[in-house]
């Protein structure tokens, strides 16, 4: 738990007479806190990552953005102690970009809220509203009729790997069951999933539908939207808190499928605009009936290929041509001189990753590949034999269910119940 200094508890209501912590604001103008709402003591910050709304009191109390409070790594920010009465916040969504930053810092270029998108900053504890969720237990008849299909990834694994829960918890809360309970009657609903530019190099909104959610619940084929929501989760839980936004970027699967044109131009332009030395670009790719993962280091002109069916890249000619051409577009933009011998000698490495033993789990393997690459890769390199921690013959049911649980928890806490 984050410890609140007892010296200022007594004066809390005087310091923050309009504190909006822990409840929905009512009264006043739209987006403005009611000045009759008071808390007599400062809030207790839960351990871990907690979604929150961000407010300012300049010139008046109003909602300016959304993000997450990080109470995982102690009370430091960039290896420096946090100011008194402040918490570490990751800024994810900006609603008022011109709002003055609560703690201006000219050296860091933090003057208005637009300057803080994607960054971790210190925020006054009295100007955030925690979004702590309390989920009801499913009714007994829901448990009896719950339409779950068990993961079919089972059998004799070569070695056993315990799950690494991105939420920093090993609890067995049935988020998948909770999600079913929440959305089972919302057949026509759609939920907005904001995608910051740092993820796919474009800012847009995914529309998550009831059928998308049940792809996960029923262990079915996953569409691009479901994959993109997991990428959003990885951005929130790994890239932003670890300041890895410049180390990793994603290629939007909806723009590189076989039914689309100009895939190479889109990929190459993303390389040009986002690449830094050793940046890895992760591209989930769908052939139409199979998901795989392509990871590119454009600077080194290396392409890593992860296919849970173990199909040789020589049999994926369209895929190889697409990414070779994208690297050549990037190379031409950088005016890199390459000999005729090397011109088409882009290095493709087939990674010895876990292989599925059925015809249905490829999409979940891609989710795990992405997570493990973010957790384990160093200096833009993926070992040919894969990462020693995950050097498995195939993924266990527990490891497949882990990413499903993460997906369901993220959707519950950040999308479904955050409206």
XYZ file of C-alpha atoms in Angstrom:
419
model
C 0.000 0.000 0.000
C 1.073 3.566 -0.617
C 1.432 5.214 2.779
C -0.225 8.592 3.203
C 1.642 11.076 5.406
C -0.410 11.357 8.628
C 0.745 14.950 9.134
C -1.696 16.266 6.579
C -4.672 13.946 7.113
C -6.196 16.376 9.590
C -6.146 19.204 7.054
C -7.216 17.116 4.054
C -10.640 18.711 3.586
C -9.086 22.158 3.803
C -6.414 21.379 1.215
C -8.807 19.642 -1.223
C -12.337 20.872 -0.463
C -13.520 19.597 -3.834
C -11.697 16.275 -3.793
C -13.292 13.910 -6.282
C -11.573 10.756 -5.055
C -13.428 7.486 -5.208
C -16.879 8.535 -6.396
C -18.753 9.750 -9.436
C -19.010 13.518 -9.558
C -22.496 14.953 -9.473
C -23.802 18.462 -9.604
C -22.291 21.563 -11.171
C -21.545 21.937 -14.835
C -20.779 18.958 -17.005
C -17.264 17.715 -16.242
C -16.956 19.962 -13.155
C -16.761 18.724 -9.587
C -19.464 19.653 -7.148
C -17.976 21.912 -4.470
C -20.199 20.310 -1.846
C -18.398 16.961 -2.230
C -15.807 16.629 0.543
C -13.632 13.879 1.937
C -12.336 14.220 5.478
C -9.253 12.032 4.914
C -6.974 11.162 1.982
C -7.693 7.994 0.011
C -5.838 4.708 0.302
C -4.179 3.732 -2.976
C -4.511 0.009 -3.795
C -1.318 -1.852 -4.579
C -0.764 -2.413 -8.299
C -2.255 -0.532 -11.261
C -5.584 1.257 -10.805
C -7.460 3.138 -13.567
C -8.256 6.735 -12.696
C -9.698 9.996 -13.971
C -7.423 13.050 -13.892
C -8.624 16.467 -12.772
C -7.193 19.964 -12.493
C -8.189 22.862 -10.286
C -6.916 25.541 -12.683
C -8.997 27.587 -13.345
C -11.723 25.319 -11.901
C -12.136 21.665 -11.003
C -12.786 19.712 -14.173
C -11.941 16.414 -15.841
C -8.898 16.705 -18.145
C -7.847 13.118 -18.884
C -7.694 9.463 -17.923
C -4.880 7.156 -16.970
C -3.686 4.741 -14.280
C -2.134 5.115 -10.848
C 0.968 2.935 -10.468
C 1.611 1.751 -6.925
C 3.975 -1.068 -7.897
C 7.531 0.188 -7.699
C 7.523 2.291 -4.541
C 7.141 6.043 -4.275
C 9.715 7.048 -6.896
C 9.414 8.454 -10.402
C 12.372 8.158 -12.799
C 14.496 7.149 -9.775
C 13.541 10.303 -7.863
C 11.233 10.555 -4.827
C 7.707 11.696 -5.587
C 6.722 15.104 -4.230
C 4.649 14.946 -1.029
C 0.946 14.317 -1.597
C 1.519 13.128 -5.185
C 1.196 9.742 -6.877
C 2.726 8.237 -9.989
C 0.269 8.364 -12.888
C 0.463 7.133 -16.469
C -1.420 9.526 -18.765
C -3.340 7.501 -21.380
C -6.212 9.644 -22.661
C -6.328 13.444 -22.877
C -9.660 15.276 -22.812
C -8.353 18.833 -22.379
C -4.908 19.095 -23.941
C -4.570 22.809 -23.200
C -5.154 22.403 -19.479
C -2.145 23.642 -17.464
C -0.076 20.732 -16.155
C -0.575 20.414 -12.363
C 3.195 20.316 -11.730
C 4.779 22.335 -14.588
C 8.334 21.346 -15.499
C 9.998 23.410 -18.214
C 13.115 21.202 -18.267
C 10.986 18.134 -19.026
C 8.722 20.056 -21.421
C 5.634 19.504 -19.261
C 3.577 22.693 -19.423
C 0.158 21.597 -20.651
C -1.508 18.202 -20.535
C -0.825 17.473 -24.222
C 2.869 17.293 -23.277
C 2.248 14.307 -20.975
C 0.473 11.820 -23.266
C 2.010 8.371 -22.770
C 4.295 9.578 -19.985
C 4.504 8.741 -16.287
C 4.192 11.868 -14.165
C 3.571 13.028 -10.611
C -0.062 14.047 -10.033
C -1.613 15.611 -6.908
C -3.371 12.905 -4.950
C -6.384 15.182 -4.434
C -6.947 15.591 -8.176
C -7.483 11.993 -9.214
C -10.560 9.776 -9.045
C -9.765 6.077 -8.649
C -11.882 3.707 -10.714
C -11.890 0.708 -8.393
C -14.202 -2.007 -9.628
C -16.297 -4.292 -7.459
C -17.632 -7.204 -9.487
C -20.664 -9.180 -8.364
C -20.339 -12.946 -8.142
C -22.217 -14.720 -10.956
C -25.524 -16.253 -9.993
C -25.670 -20.005 -9.658
C -27.768 -20.422 -12.798
C -25.176 -18.406 -14.720
C -22.494 -20.869 -13.636
C -24.637 -23.789 -14.766
C -25.366 -22.363 -18.203
C -22.060 -20.605 -18.785
C -21.165 -21.346 -22.459
C -17.446 -21.983 -21.981
C -15.413 -24.216 -24.229
C -12.226 -25.416 -22.551
C -8.900 -24.502 -24.072
C -7.764 -27.414 -26.178
C -4.072 -26.669 -25.640
C -3.277 -29.585 -23.357
C -1.131 -32.664 -23.244
C 2.469 -33.388 -22.369
C 4.499 -30.200 -22.349
C 8.242 -30.506 -22.745
C 8.692 -28.284 -19.675
C 6.395 -26.454 -17.287
C 6.269 -22.651 -17.156
C 4.271 -20.868 -14.472
C 2.145 -17.977 -15.774
C 3.430 -14.416 -15.505
C 0.368 -12.339 -14.698
C 0.690 -8.834 -16.129
C -1.428 -7.483 -13.294
C 1.175 -8.561 -10.747
C -1.218 -10.990 -9.098
C -1.603 -14.743 -9.044
C -5.198 -14.704 -7.885
C -7.815 -16.947 -9.472
C -10.552 -14.353 -9.907
C -12.786 -15.649 -12.726
C -12.754 -12.517 -14.890
C -13.918 -14.511 -17.881
C -17.035 -15.540 -15.945
C -17.600 -11.971 -14.753
C -17.323 -10.664 -18.301
C -19.943 -13.138 -19.490
C -22.249 -11.994 -16.674
C -21.838 -8.341 -17.653
C -22.372 -8.622 -21.406
C -24.568 -11.678 -21.969
C -27.680 -9.545 -22.563
C -25.922 -6.747 -24.511
C -26.285 -8.393 -27.911
C -26.232 -5.172 -29.932
C -23.849 -3.111 -27.795
C -20.531 -1.748 -28.985
C -17.808 -0.291 -26.784
C -15.188 2.265 -27.773
C -11.533 1.263 -27.317
C -9.309 4.352 -27.861
C -6.005 3.434 -29.555
C -3.254 6.040 -28.939
C -0.917 6.833 -31.835
C 2.013 5.264 -29.994
C 0.568 1.770 -30.572
C -0.076 1.522 -34.344
C 1.323 4.910 -35.375
C -2.195 6.248 -35.821
C -4.832 7.402 -33.369
C -8.231 5.827 -33.823
C -11.001 4.005 -31.945
C -11.668 0.277 -32.133
C -15.315 -0.730 -31.795
C -15.565 -3.807 -29.579
C -18.763 -5.773 -30.139
C -20.615 -8.460 -28.196
C -19.480 -11.054 -30.743
C -15.840 -9.952 -30.354
C -16.042 -10.559 -26.608
C -17.526 -14.018 -27.074
C -14.640 -14.986 -29.331
C -12.580 -15.046 -26.133
C -15.284 -16.383 -23.819
C -16.051 -19.340 -26.115
C -12.419 -19.956 -27.133
C -13.236 -19.299 -30.762
C -11.443 -17.778 -33.738
C -10.180 -14.271 -32.906
C -10.740 -11.355 -35.256
C -8.447 -8.367 -35.632
C -10.383 -6.274 -33.093
C -9.849 -8.848 -30.341
C -6.133 -9.011 -31.148
C -5.892 -5.193 -31.116
C -7.538 -4.998 -27.681
C -4.810 -7.287 -26.288
C -2.203 -5.038 -27.903
C -3.846 -2.096 -26.083
C -3.514 -4.068 -22.853
C 0.205 -4.650 -23.505
C 0.625 -0.926 -24.135
C -1.048 -0.046 -20.810
C 0.609 -2.673 -18.631
C 4.080 -3.009 -20.169
C 5.055 -0.258 -22.611
C 3.900 2.804 -20.678
C 4.938 1.865 -17.110
C 8.357 0.605 -18.262
C 8.873 3.515 -20.692
C 9.263 1.072 -23.605
C 7.140 3.064 -26.079
C 10.215 3.792 -28.226
C 11.421 0.169 -28.048
C 8.304 -1.446 -29.503
C 5.658 -0.540 -32.056
C 2.854 -2.595 -33.592
C 1.637 -3.049 -37.148
C -2.151 -2.967 -37.364
C -3.391 -6.409 -38.510
C -6.429 -4.834 -40.158
C -4.140 -3.128 -42.695
C -1.909 -6.014 -43.759
C -4.340 -8.871 -44.399
C -4.294 -10.583 -47.811
C -7.488 -8.756 -48.846
C -5.833 -5.322 -48.547
C -3.618 -3.475 -50.998
C -0.579 -1.301 -50.333
C 0.411 -3.295 -47.253
C 4.111 -2.738 -47.912
C 3.647 1.033 -48.213
C 1.789 1.152 -44.891
C 4.413 -0.974 -43.101
C 7.331 0.923 -44.655
C 5.851 4.291 -43.703
C 5.380 3.087 -40.132
C 9.066 2.070 -40.054
C 10.071 5.514 -41.347
C 7.989 7.486 -38.846
C 8.557 5.406 -35.716
C 11.893 3.661 -36.018
C 14.746 4.233 -33.603
C 17.825 2.019 -33.292
C 16.737 -1.518 -32.390
C 13.016 -0.740 -32.321
C 11.034 -3.940 -32.822
C 7.813 -3.789 -34.861
C 5.349 -6.568 -34.001
C 2.935 -7.516 -36.788
C 0.169 -10.076 -36.073
C -0.691 -11.471 -39.509
C -3.774 -13.420 -40.577
C -3.635 -15.490 -43.767
C -7.419 -15.868 -43.661
C -7.431 -19.067 -41.648
C -4.276 -18.852 -39.547
C -2.603 -16.275 -37.295
C 1.183 -15.874 -37.054
C 3.556 -13.174 -35.854
C 6.199 -11.257 -37.806
C 8.648 -9.059 -35.866
C 10.944 -6.629 -37.710
C 14.075 -4.735 -36.746
C 14.285 -2.347 -39.746
C 17.644 -0.880 -38.734
C 19.323 -4.287 -38.753
C 17.123 -5.481 -41.670
C 16.195 -8.596 -39.721
C 12.752 -10.201 -39.791
C 11.768 -12.700 -37.083
C 9.075 -15.174 -38.066
C 6.979 -17.013 -35.434
C 4.486 -19.569 -36.747
C 2.726 -21.914 -34.325
C 2.274 -24.439 -37.163
C 6.008 -24.505 -37.863
C 5.518 -23.797 -41.585
C 8.780 -22.750 -43.257
C 8.929 -19.124 -44.393
C 9.763 -20.399 -47.895
C 6.106 -21.403 -48.151
C 4.884 -17.904 -47.206
C 5.997 -16.081 -50.343
C 3.342 -13.339 -50.223
C 4.167 -12.582 -46.593
C 7.895 -12.477 -47.264
C 7.494 -10.225 -50.306
C 5.314 -7.805 -48.303
C 7.863 -7.251 -45.541
C 10.912 -7.310 -47.854
C 9.347 -4.493 -49.879
C 8.521 -2.552 -46.697
C 12.155 -2.711 -45.584
C 13.277 -1.549 -49.038
C 10.895 1.433 -48.760
C 12.410 2.245 -45.363
C 15.931 1.784 -46.771
C 15.237 4.096 -49.706
C 13.889 6.801 -47.392
C 17.046 6.621 -45.284
C 19.123 6.750 -48.477
C 21.046 3.685 -47.289
C 23.583 2.448 -49.828
C 23.364 -1.308 -50.270
C 25.413 -3.423 -52.644
C 23.642 -5.308 -55.407
C 24.620 -8.548 -53.711
C 22.884 -7.530 -50.492
C 19.949 -5.651 -52.020
C 17.514 -8.539 -51.577
C 19.469 -10.264 -48.817
C 17.192 -9.249 -45.944
C 17.713 -11.727 -43.109
C 14.722 -13.842 -42.139
C 14.990 -15.891 -38.936
C 12.477 -18.617 -38.181
C 12.150 -18.712 -34.406
C 11.841 -22.096 -32.683
C 8.795 -20.971 -30.718
C 6.167 -23.180 -29.018
C 4.101 -25.124 -31.582
C 0.379 -25.863 -31.296
C -0.820 -29.453 -31.479
C -4.330 -28.641 -32.699
C -5.986 -26.595 -35.406
C -7.501 -23.857 -33.280
C -5.054 -22.177 -30.890
C -2.892 -20.129 -33.293
C -4.510 -16.829 -32.238
C -3.754 -17.418 -28.549
C -0.182 -18.378 -29.401
C 0.235 -15.007 -31.143
C -0.989 -13.210 -28.000
C 1.581 -15.084 -25.916
C 4.387 -14.487 -28.429
C 3.761 -10.727 -28.271
C 3.672 -10.668 -24.481
C 6.849 -12.744 -24.129
C 8.778 -10.685 -26.675
C 7.963 -7.494 -24.784
C 8.999 -9.115 -21.506
C 12.176 -10.857 -22.669
C 13.745 -9.316 -25.789
C 16.847 -7.175 -25.389
C 18.413 -4.689 -27.815
C 15.994 -5.562 -30.607
C 16.966 -9.258 -30.714
C 14.895 -12.464 -30.471
C 17.039 -15.604 -29.990
C 16.702 -18.239 -32.720
C 15.985 -20.858 -30.016
C 13.436 -18.461 -28.435
C 13.659 -17.186 -24.856
C 14.947 -19.743 -22.371
C 12.082 -19.036 -19.951
C 9.511 -20.026 -22.584
C 11.413 -22.706 -24.495
C 8.461 -25.091 -24.551
C 7.203 -27.678 -26.982
C 3.742 -26.138 -26.703
C 1.784 -23.937 -24.335
C -0.148 -25.532 -21.492
C -3.842 -24.910 -20.928
C -2.851 -22.719 -17.964
C -0.669 -20.469 -20.151
C -3.393 -20.121 -22.797
C -6.002 -19.329 -20.152
C -3.681 -16.738 -18.629
C -3.866 -14.440 -21.676
C -7.621 -14.950 -21.886
C -7.994 -13.920 -18.247
C -5.803 -10.851 -18.825
C -7.906 -9.862 -21.835
C -11.163 -10.257 -19.898
C -9.913 -8.307 -16.900
C -8.679 -5.460 -19.069
C -11.994 -5.258 -20.942
C -13.971 -5.324 -17.692
C -11.941 -2.714 -15.841
C -11.056 -0.354 -18.663
C -13.860 -0.632 -21.230
C -17.128 -2.234 -20.089
C -17.415 -0.745 -16.597
C -15.477 2.445 -17.286
C -18.199 4.157 -19.305
